[in-house]
Short mmCIF file of N, CA and C in Angstrom, two decimals:
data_model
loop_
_atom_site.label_atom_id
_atom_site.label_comp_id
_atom_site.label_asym_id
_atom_site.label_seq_id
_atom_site.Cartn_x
_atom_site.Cartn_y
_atom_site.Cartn_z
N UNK A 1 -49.24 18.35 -180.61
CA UNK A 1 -49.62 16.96 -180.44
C UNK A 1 -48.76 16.25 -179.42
N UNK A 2 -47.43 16.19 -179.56
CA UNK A 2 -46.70 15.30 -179.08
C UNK A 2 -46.56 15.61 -177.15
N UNK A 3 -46.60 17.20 -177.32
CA UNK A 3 -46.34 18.22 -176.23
C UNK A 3 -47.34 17.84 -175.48
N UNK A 4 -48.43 18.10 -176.10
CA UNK A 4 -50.20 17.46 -175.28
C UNK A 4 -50.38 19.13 -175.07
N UNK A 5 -50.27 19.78 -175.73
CA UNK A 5 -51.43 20.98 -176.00
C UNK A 5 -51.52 20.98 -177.05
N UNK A 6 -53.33 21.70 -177.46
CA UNK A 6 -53.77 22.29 -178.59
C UNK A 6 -54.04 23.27 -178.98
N UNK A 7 -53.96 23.63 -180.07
CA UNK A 7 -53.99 25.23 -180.19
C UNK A 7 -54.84 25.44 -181.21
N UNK A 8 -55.83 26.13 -181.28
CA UNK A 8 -57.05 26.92 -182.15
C UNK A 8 -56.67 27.37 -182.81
N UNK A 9 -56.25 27.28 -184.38
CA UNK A 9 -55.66 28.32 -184.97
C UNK A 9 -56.70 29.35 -185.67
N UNK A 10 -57.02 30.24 -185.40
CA UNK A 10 -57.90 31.55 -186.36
C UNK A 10 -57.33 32.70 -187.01
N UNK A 11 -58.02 32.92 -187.79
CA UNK A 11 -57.77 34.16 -188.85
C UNK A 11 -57.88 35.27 -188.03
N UNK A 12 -57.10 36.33 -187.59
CA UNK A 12 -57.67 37.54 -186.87
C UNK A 12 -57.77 38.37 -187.98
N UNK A 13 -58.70 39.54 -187.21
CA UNK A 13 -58.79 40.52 -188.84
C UNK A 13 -57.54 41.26 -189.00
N UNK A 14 -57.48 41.38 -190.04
CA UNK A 14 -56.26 42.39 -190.60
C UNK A 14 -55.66 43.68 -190.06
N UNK A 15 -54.54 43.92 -190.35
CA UNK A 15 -54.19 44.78 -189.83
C UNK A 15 -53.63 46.10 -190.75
N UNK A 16 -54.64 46.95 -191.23
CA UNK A 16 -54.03 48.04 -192.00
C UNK A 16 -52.57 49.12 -191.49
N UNK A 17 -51.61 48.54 -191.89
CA UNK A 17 -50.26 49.56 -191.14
C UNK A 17 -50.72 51.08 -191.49
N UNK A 18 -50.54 52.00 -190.72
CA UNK A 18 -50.76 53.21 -191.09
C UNK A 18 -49.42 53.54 -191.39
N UNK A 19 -49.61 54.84 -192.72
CA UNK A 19 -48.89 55.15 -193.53
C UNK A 19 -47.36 55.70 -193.34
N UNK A 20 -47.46 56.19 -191.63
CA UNK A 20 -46.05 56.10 -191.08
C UNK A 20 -44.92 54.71 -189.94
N UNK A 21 -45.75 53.74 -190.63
CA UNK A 21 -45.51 52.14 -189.90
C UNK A 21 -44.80 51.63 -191.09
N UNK A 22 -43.69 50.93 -190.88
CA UNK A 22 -42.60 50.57 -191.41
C UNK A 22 -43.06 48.94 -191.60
N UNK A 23 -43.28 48.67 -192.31
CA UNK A 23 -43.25 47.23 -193.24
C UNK A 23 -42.18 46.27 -193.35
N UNK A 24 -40.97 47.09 -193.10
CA UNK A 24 -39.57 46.31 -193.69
C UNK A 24 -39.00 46.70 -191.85
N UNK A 25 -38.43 45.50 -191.44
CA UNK A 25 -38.44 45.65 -190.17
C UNK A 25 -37.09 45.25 -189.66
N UNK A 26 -36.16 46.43 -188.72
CA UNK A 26 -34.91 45.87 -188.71
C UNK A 26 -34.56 45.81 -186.73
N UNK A 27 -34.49 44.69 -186.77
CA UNK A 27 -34.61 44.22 -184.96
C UNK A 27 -32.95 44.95 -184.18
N UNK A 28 -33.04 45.62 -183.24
CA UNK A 28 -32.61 45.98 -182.77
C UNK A 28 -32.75 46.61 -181.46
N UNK A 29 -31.81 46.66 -180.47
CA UNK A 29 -32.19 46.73 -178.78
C UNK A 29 -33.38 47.75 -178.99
N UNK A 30 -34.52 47.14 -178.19
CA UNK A 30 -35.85 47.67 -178.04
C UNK A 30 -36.36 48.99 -176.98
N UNK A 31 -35.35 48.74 -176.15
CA UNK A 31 -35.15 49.99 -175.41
C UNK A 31 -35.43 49.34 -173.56
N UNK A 32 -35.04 49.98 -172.79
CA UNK A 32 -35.13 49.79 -171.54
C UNK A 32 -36.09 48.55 -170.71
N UNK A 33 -37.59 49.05 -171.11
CA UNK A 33 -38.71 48.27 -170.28
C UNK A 33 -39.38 47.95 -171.40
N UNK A 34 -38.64 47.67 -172.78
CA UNK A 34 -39.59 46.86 -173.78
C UNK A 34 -38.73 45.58 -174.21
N UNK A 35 -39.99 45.00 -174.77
CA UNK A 35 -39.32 43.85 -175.26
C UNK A 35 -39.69 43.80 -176.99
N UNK A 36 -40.21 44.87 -177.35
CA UNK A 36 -40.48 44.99 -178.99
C UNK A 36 -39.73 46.28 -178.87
N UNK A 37 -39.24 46.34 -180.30
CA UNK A 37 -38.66 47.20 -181.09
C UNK A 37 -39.55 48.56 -181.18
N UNK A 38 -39.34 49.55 -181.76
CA UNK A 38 -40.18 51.12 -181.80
C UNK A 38 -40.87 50.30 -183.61
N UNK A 39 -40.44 50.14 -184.28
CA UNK A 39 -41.35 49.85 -185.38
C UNK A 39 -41.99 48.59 -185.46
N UNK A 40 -41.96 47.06 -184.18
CA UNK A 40 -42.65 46.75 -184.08
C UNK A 40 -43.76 46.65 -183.05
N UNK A 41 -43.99 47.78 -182.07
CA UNK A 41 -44.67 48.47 -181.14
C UNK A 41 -45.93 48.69 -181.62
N UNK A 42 -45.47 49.47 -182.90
CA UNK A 42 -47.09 49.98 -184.01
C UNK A 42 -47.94 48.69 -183.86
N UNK A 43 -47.58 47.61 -184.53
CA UNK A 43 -48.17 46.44 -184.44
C UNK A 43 -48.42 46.19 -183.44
N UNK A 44 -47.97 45.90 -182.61
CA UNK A 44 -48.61 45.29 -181.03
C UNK A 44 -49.73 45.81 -180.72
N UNK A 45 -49.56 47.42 -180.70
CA UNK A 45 -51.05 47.95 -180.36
C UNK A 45 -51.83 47.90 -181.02
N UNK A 46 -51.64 47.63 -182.39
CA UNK A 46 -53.38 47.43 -183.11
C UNK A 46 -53.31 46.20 -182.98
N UNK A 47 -52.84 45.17 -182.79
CA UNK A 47 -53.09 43.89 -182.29
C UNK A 47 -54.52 44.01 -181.03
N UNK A 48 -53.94 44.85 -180.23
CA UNK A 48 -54.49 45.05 -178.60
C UNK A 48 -55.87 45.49 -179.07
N UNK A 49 -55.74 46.59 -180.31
CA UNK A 49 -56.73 47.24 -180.10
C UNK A 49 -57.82 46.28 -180.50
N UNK A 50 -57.52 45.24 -181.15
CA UNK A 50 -58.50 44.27 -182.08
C UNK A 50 -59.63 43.94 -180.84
N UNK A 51 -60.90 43.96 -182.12
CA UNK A 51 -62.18 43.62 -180.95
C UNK A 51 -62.00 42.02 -180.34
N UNK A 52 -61.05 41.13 -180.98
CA UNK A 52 -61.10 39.96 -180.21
C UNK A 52 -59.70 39.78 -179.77
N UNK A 53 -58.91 40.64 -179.01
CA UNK A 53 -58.00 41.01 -178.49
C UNK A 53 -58.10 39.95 -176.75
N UNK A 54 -57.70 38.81 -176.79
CA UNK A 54 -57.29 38.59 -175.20
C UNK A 54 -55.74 38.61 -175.19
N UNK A 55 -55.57 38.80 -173.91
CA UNK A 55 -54.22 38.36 -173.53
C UNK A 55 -53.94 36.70 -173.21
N UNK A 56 -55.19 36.19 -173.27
CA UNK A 56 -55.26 34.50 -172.82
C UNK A 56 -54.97 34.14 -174.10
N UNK A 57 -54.80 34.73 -175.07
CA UNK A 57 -54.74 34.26 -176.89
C UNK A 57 -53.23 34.52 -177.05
N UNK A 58 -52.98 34.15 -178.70
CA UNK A 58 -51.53 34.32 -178.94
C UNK A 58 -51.78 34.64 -180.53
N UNK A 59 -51.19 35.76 -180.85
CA UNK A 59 -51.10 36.56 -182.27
C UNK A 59 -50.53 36.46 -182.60
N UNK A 60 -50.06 35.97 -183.80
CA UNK A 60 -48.60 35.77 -184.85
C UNK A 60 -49.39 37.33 -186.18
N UNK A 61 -48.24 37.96 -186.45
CA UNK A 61 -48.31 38.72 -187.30
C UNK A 61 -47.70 38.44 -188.55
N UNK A 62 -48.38 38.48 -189.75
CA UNK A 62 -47.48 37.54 -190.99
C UNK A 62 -47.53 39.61 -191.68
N UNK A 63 -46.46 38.95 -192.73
CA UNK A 63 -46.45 40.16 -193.97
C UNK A 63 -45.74 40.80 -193.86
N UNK A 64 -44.55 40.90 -192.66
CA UNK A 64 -43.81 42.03 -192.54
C UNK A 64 -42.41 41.48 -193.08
N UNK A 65 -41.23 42.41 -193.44
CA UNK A 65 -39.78 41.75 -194.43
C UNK A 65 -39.46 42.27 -192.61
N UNK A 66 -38.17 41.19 -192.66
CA UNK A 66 -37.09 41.74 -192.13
C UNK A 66 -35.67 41.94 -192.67
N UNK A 67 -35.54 43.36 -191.86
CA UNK A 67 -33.65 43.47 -192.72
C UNK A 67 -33.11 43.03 -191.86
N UNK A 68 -32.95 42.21 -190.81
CA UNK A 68 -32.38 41.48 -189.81
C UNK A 68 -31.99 40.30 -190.11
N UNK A 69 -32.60 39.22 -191.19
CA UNK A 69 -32.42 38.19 -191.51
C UNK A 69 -32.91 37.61 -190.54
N UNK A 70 -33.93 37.81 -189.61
CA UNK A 70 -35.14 36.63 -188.63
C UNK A 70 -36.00 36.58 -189.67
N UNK A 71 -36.03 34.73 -189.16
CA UNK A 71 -37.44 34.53 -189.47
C UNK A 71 -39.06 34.66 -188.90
N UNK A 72 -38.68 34.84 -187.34
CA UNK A 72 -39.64 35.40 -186.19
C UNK A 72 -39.36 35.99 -185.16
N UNK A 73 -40.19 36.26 -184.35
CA UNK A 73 -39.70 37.06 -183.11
C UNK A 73 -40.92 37.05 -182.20
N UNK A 74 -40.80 36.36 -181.02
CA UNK A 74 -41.53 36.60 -179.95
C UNK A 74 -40.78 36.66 -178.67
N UNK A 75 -41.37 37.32 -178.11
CA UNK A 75 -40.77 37.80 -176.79
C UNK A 75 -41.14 36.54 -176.02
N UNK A 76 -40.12 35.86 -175.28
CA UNK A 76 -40.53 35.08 -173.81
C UNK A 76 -41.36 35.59 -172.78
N UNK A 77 -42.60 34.80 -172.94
CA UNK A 77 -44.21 35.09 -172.16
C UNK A 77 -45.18 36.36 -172.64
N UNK A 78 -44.69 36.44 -173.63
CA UNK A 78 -45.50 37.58 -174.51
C UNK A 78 -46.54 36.58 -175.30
N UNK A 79 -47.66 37.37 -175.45
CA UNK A 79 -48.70 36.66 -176.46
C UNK A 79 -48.86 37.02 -177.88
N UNK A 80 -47.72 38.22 -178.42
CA UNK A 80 -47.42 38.77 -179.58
C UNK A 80 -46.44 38.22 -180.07
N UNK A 81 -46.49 37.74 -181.62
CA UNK A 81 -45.31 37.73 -181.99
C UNK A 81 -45.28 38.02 -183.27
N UNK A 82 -44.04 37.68 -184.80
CA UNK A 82 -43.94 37.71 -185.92
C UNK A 82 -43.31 36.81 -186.64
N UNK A 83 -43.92 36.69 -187.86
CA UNK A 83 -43.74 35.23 -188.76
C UNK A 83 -43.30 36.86 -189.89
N UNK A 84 -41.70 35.89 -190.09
CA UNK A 84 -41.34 37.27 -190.95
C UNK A 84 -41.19 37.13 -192.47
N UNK A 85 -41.80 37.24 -193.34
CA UNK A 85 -41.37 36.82 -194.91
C UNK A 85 -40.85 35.93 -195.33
N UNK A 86 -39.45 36.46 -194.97
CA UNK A 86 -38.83 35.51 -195.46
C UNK A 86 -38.28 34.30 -194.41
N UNK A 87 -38.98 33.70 -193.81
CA UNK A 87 -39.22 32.67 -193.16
C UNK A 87 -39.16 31.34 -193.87
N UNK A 88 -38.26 30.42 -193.90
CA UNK A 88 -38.82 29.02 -194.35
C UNK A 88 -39.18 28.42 -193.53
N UNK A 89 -40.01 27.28 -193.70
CA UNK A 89 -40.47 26.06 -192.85
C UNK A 89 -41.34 26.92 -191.93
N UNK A 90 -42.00 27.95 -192.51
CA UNK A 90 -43.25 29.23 -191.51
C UNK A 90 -43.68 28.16 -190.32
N UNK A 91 -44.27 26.61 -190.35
CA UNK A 91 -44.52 25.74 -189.42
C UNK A 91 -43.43 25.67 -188.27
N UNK A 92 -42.41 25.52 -188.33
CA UNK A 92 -40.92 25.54 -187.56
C UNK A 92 -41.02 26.76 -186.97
N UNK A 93 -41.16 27.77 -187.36
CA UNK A 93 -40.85 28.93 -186.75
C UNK A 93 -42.18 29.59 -186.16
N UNK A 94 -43.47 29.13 -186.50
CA UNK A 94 -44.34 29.30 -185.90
C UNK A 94 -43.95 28.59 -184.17
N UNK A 95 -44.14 26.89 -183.83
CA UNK A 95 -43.80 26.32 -183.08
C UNK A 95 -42.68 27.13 -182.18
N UNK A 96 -41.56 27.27 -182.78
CA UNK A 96 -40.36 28.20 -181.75
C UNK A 96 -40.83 29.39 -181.60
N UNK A 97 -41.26 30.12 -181.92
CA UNK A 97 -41.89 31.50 -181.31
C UNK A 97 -43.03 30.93 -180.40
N UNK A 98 -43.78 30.05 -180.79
CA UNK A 98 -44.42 30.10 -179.68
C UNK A 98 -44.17 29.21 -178.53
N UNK A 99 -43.22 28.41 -178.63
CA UNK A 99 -42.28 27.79 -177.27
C UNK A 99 -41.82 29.24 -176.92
N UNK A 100 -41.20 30.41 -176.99
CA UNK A 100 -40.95 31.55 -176.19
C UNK A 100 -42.29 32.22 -175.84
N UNK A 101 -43.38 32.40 -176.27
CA UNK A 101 -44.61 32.78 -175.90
C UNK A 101 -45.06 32.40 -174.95
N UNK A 102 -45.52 30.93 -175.41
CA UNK A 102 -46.31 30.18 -174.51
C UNK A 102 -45.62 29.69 -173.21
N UNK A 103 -44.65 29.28 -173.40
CA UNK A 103 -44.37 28.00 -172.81
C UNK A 103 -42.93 28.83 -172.17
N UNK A 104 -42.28 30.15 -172.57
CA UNK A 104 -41.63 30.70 -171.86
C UNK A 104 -39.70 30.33 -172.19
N UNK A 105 -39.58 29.15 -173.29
CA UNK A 105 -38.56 28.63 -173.31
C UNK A 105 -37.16 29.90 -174.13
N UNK A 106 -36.26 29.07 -173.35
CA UNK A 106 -34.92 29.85 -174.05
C UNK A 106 -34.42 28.86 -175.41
N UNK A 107 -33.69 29.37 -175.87
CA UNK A 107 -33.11 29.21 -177.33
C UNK A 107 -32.41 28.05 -176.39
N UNK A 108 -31.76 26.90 -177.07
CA UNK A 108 -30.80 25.97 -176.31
C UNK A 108 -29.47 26.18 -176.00
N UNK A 109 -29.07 26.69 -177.25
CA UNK A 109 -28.02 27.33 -176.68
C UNK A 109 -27.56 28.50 -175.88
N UNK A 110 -28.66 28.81 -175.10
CA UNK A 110 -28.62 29.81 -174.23
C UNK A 110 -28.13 29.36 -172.92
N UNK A 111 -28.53 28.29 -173.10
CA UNK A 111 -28.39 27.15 -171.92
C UNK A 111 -26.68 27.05 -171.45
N UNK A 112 -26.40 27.53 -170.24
CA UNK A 112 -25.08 27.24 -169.64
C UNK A 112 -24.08 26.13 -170.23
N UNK A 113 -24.94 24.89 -170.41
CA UNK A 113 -23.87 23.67 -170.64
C UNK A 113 -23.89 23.63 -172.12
N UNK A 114 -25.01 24.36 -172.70
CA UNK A 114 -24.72 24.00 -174.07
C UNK A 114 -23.56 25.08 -174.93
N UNK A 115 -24.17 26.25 -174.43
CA UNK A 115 -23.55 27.49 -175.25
C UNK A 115 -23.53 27.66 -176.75
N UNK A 116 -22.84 28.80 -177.29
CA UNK A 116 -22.93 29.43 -178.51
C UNK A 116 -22.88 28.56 -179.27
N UNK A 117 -21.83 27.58 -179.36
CA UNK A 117 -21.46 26.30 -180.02
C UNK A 117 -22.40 25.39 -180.50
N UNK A 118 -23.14 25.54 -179.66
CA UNK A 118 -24.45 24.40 -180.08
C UNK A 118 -25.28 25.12 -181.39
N UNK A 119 -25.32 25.95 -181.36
CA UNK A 119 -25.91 26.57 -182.28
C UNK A 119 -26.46 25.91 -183.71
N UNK A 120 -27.43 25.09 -184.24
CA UNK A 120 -27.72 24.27 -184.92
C UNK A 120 -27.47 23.42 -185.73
N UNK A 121 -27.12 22.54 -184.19
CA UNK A 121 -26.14 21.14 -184.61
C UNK A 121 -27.46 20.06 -183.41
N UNK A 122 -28.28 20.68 -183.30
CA UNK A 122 -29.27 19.91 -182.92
C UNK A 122 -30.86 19.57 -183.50
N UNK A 123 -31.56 18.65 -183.31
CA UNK A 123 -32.91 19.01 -183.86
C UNK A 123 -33.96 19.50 -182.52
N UNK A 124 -32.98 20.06 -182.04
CA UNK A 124 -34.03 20.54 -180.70
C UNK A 124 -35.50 21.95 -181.17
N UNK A 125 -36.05 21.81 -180.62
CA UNK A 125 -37.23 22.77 -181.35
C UNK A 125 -36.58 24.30 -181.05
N UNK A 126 -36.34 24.35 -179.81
CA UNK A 126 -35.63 26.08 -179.33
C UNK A 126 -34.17 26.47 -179.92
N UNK A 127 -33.80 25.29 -181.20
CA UNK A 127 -32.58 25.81 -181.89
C UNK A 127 -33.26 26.44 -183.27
N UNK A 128 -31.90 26.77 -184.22
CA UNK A 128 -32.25 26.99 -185.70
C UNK A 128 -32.00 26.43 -186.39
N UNK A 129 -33.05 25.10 -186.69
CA UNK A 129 -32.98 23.98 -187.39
C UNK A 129 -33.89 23.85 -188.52
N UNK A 130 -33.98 23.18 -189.11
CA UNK A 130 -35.39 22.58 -190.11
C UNK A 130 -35.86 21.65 -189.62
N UNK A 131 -37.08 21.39 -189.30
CA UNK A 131 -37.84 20.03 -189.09
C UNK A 131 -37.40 19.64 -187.86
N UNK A 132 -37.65 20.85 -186.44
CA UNK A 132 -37.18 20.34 -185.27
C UNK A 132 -38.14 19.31 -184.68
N UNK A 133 -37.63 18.31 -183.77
CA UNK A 133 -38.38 17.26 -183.41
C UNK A 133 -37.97 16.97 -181.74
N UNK A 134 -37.13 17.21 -181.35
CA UNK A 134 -37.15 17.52 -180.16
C UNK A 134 -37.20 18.62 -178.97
N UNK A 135 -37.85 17.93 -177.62
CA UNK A 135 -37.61 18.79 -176.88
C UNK A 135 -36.58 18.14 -175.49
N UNK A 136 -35.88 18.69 -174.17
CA UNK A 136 -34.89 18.41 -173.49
C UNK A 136 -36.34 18.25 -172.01
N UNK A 137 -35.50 17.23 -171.27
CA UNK A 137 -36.87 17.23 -170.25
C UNK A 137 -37.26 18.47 -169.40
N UNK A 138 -35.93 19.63 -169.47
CA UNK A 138 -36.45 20.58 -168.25
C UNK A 138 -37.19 21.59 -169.48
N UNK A 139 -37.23 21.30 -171.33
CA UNK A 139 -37.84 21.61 -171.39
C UNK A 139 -39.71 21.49 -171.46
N UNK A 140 -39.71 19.75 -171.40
CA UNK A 140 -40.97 19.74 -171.09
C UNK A 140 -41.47 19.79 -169.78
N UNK A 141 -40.51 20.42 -168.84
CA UNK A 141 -40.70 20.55 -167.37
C UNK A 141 -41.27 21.76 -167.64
N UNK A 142 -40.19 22.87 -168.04
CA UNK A 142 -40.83 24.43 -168.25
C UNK A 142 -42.34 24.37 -169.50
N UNK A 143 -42.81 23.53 -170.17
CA UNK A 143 -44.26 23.33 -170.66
C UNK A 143 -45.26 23.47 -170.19
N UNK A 144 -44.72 22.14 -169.25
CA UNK A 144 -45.65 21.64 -167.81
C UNK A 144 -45.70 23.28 -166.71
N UNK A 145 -44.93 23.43 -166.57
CA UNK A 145 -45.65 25.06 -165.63
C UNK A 145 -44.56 26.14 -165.77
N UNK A 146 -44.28 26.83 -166.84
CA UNK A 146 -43.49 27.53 -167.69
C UNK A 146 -42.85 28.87 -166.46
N UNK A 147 -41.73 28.60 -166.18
CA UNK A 147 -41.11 30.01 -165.54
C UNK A 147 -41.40 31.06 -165.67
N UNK A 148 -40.92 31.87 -164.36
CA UNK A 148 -41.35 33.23 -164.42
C UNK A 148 -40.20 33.95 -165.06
N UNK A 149 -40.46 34.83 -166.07
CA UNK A 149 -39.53 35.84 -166.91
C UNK A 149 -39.47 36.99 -165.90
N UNK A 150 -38.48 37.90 -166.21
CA UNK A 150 -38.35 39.12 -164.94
C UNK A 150 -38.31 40.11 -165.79
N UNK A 151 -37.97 41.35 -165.68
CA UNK A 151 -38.44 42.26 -166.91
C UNK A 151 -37.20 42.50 -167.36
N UNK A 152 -35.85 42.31 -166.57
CA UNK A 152 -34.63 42.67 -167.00
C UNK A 152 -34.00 41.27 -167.63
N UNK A 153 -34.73 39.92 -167.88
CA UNK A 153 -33.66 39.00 -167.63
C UNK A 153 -33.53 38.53 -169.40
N UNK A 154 -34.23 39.03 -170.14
CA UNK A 154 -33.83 38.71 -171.46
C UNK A 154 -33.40 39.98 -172.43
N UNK A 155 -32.54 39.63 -173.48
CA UNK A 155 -32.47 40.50 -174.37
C UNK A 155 -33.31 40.63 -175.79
N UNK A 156 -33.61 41.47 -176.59
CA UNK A 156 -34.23 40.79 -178.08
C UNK A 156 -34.14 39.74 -178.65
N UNK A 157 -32.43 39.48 -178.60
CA UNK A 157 -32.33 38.38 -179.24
C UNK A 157 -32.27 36.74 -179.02
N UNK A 158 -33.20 36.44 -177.22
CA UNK A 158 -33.42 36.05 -176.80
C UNK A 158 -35.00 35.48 -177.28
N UNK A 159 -35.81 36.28 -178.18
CA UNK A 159 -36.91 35.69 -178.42
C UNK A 159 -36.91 35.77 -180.06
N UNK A 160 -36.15 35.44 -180.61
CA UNK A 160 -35.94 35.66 -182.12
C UNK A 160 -35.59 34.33 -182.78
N UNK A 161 -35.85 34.29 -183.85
CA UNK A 161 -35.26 33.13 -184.83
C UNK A 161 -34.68 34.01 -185.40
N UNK A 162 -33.05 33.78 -185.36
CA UNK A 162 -32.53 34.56 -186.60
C UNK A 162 -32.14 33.01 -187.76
N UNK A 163 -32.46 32.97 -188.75
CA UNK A 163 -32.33 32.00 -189.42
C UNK A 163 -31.11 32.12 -190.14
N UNK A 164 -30.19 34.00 -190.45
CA UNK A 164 -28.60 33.84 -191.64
C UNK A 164 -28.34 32.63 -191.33
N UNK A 165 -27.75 31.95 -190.99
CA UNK A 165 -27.01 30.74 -191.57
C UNK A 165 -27.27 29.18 -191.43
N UNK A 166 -28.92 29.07 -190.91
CA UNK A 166 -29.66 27.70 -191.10
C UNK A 166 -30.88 27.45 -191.89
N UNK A 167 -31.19 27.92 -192.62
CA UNK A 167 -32.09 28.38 -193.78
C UNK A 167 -31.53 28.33 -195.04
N UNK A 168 -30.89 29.54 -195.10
CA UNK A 168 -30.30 29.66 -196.35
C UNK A 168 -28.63 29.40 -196.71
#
C-alpha cells in the first residue's frame, strides 16, 4: 500500500516433497553459482516445474522447519523464496523477503554507515524487527527501479531473516 505496489496473492498448487527432500532445513553456504542451498534447490525446481510457473511471479514456500533459526529466505532478485515455520509475524517476513525478491533490497545493516550494530534497533522493514514500518529513501529509490545484483555480490545470509534473537 504505502510503497504503491500491489500484489495478487494466490494459492499455488502444492508441492509433494519427494521422499528423499528434507523438510527440516539447515541454511548454509549454497555453493559457488547458487544462491539456494542443495536441500532447498529440490523446492525451487518443482516450483519451476509448476504449470503456472512465471518468472514475472513470486513464490513463497510455507511448511518447511528450519534448524537455522530463519524465519525466511529469499535470495536478492530471485522470485523464490521461504516462509519458515517457525516464523512469527509470517506478514513481516513475508514483506522482507520480498523487499529482497522484488525490489532487490539489502538487510540495513548491511549498509556501510549503518553496520552490524544496527541490527534491530530500528523499525526499518529490511531489519529484524516486529511490525516494521519503515523504509530509508535510497530504499524507496531502489523500489522505484531496483539494482542490478551480480552473481558474486551476495552471500546466503544476505537474503535471510534470521530471527534468534528478535522474535524470540
Amino acid at each position: 500500500g504505502p510503497v504503491g505496489v500491489k500484489f495478487t496473492i494466490q494459492s499455488a498448487k502444492n508441492i509433494t516433497p519427494e521422499a528423499s527432500w528434507s523438510t527440516s532445513i539447515t541454511m548454509d553456504d549454497s555453493g559457488l553459482l547458487s544462491s539456494y542451498t542443495k536441500e532447498l534447490r529440490d523446492y525451487v525446481g518443482a516450483v519451476k516445474n509448476l504449470n503456472d510457473y512465471s518468472k514475472n511471479d513470486y513464490f513463497l514456500v510455507l511448511g518447511l522447519n528450519s534448524e537455522s533459526n530463519y524465519s525466511g529466505y529469499m535470495p536478492r532478485k530471485s522470485n523464490i523464496g521461504f516462509i519458515f515455520n517457525n516464523a512469527t509475524n509470517k506478514g513481516d517476513v513475508i514483506a522482507h523477503e520480498i523487499g529482497h525478491g522484488a525490489f532487490h533490497l539489502r538487510h540495513i545493516f548491511d549498509e556501510e554507515e549503518l553496520g552490524e550494530n544496527a541490527k534491530g534497533t530500528t523499525k526499518n522493514l529490511m531489519d529484524y524487527v516486529v511490525n516494521p514500518l519503515d523504509l530509508y529513501t535510497s530504499q524507496w529509490e531502489g523500489i522505484d527501479d531496483p539494482v542490478a545484483v551480480g552473481w558474486f555480490e551476495d552471500d546466503d545470509e544476505d537474503g535471510a531473516l534470521n530471527d534468534g534473537t528478535v522474535y524470540y
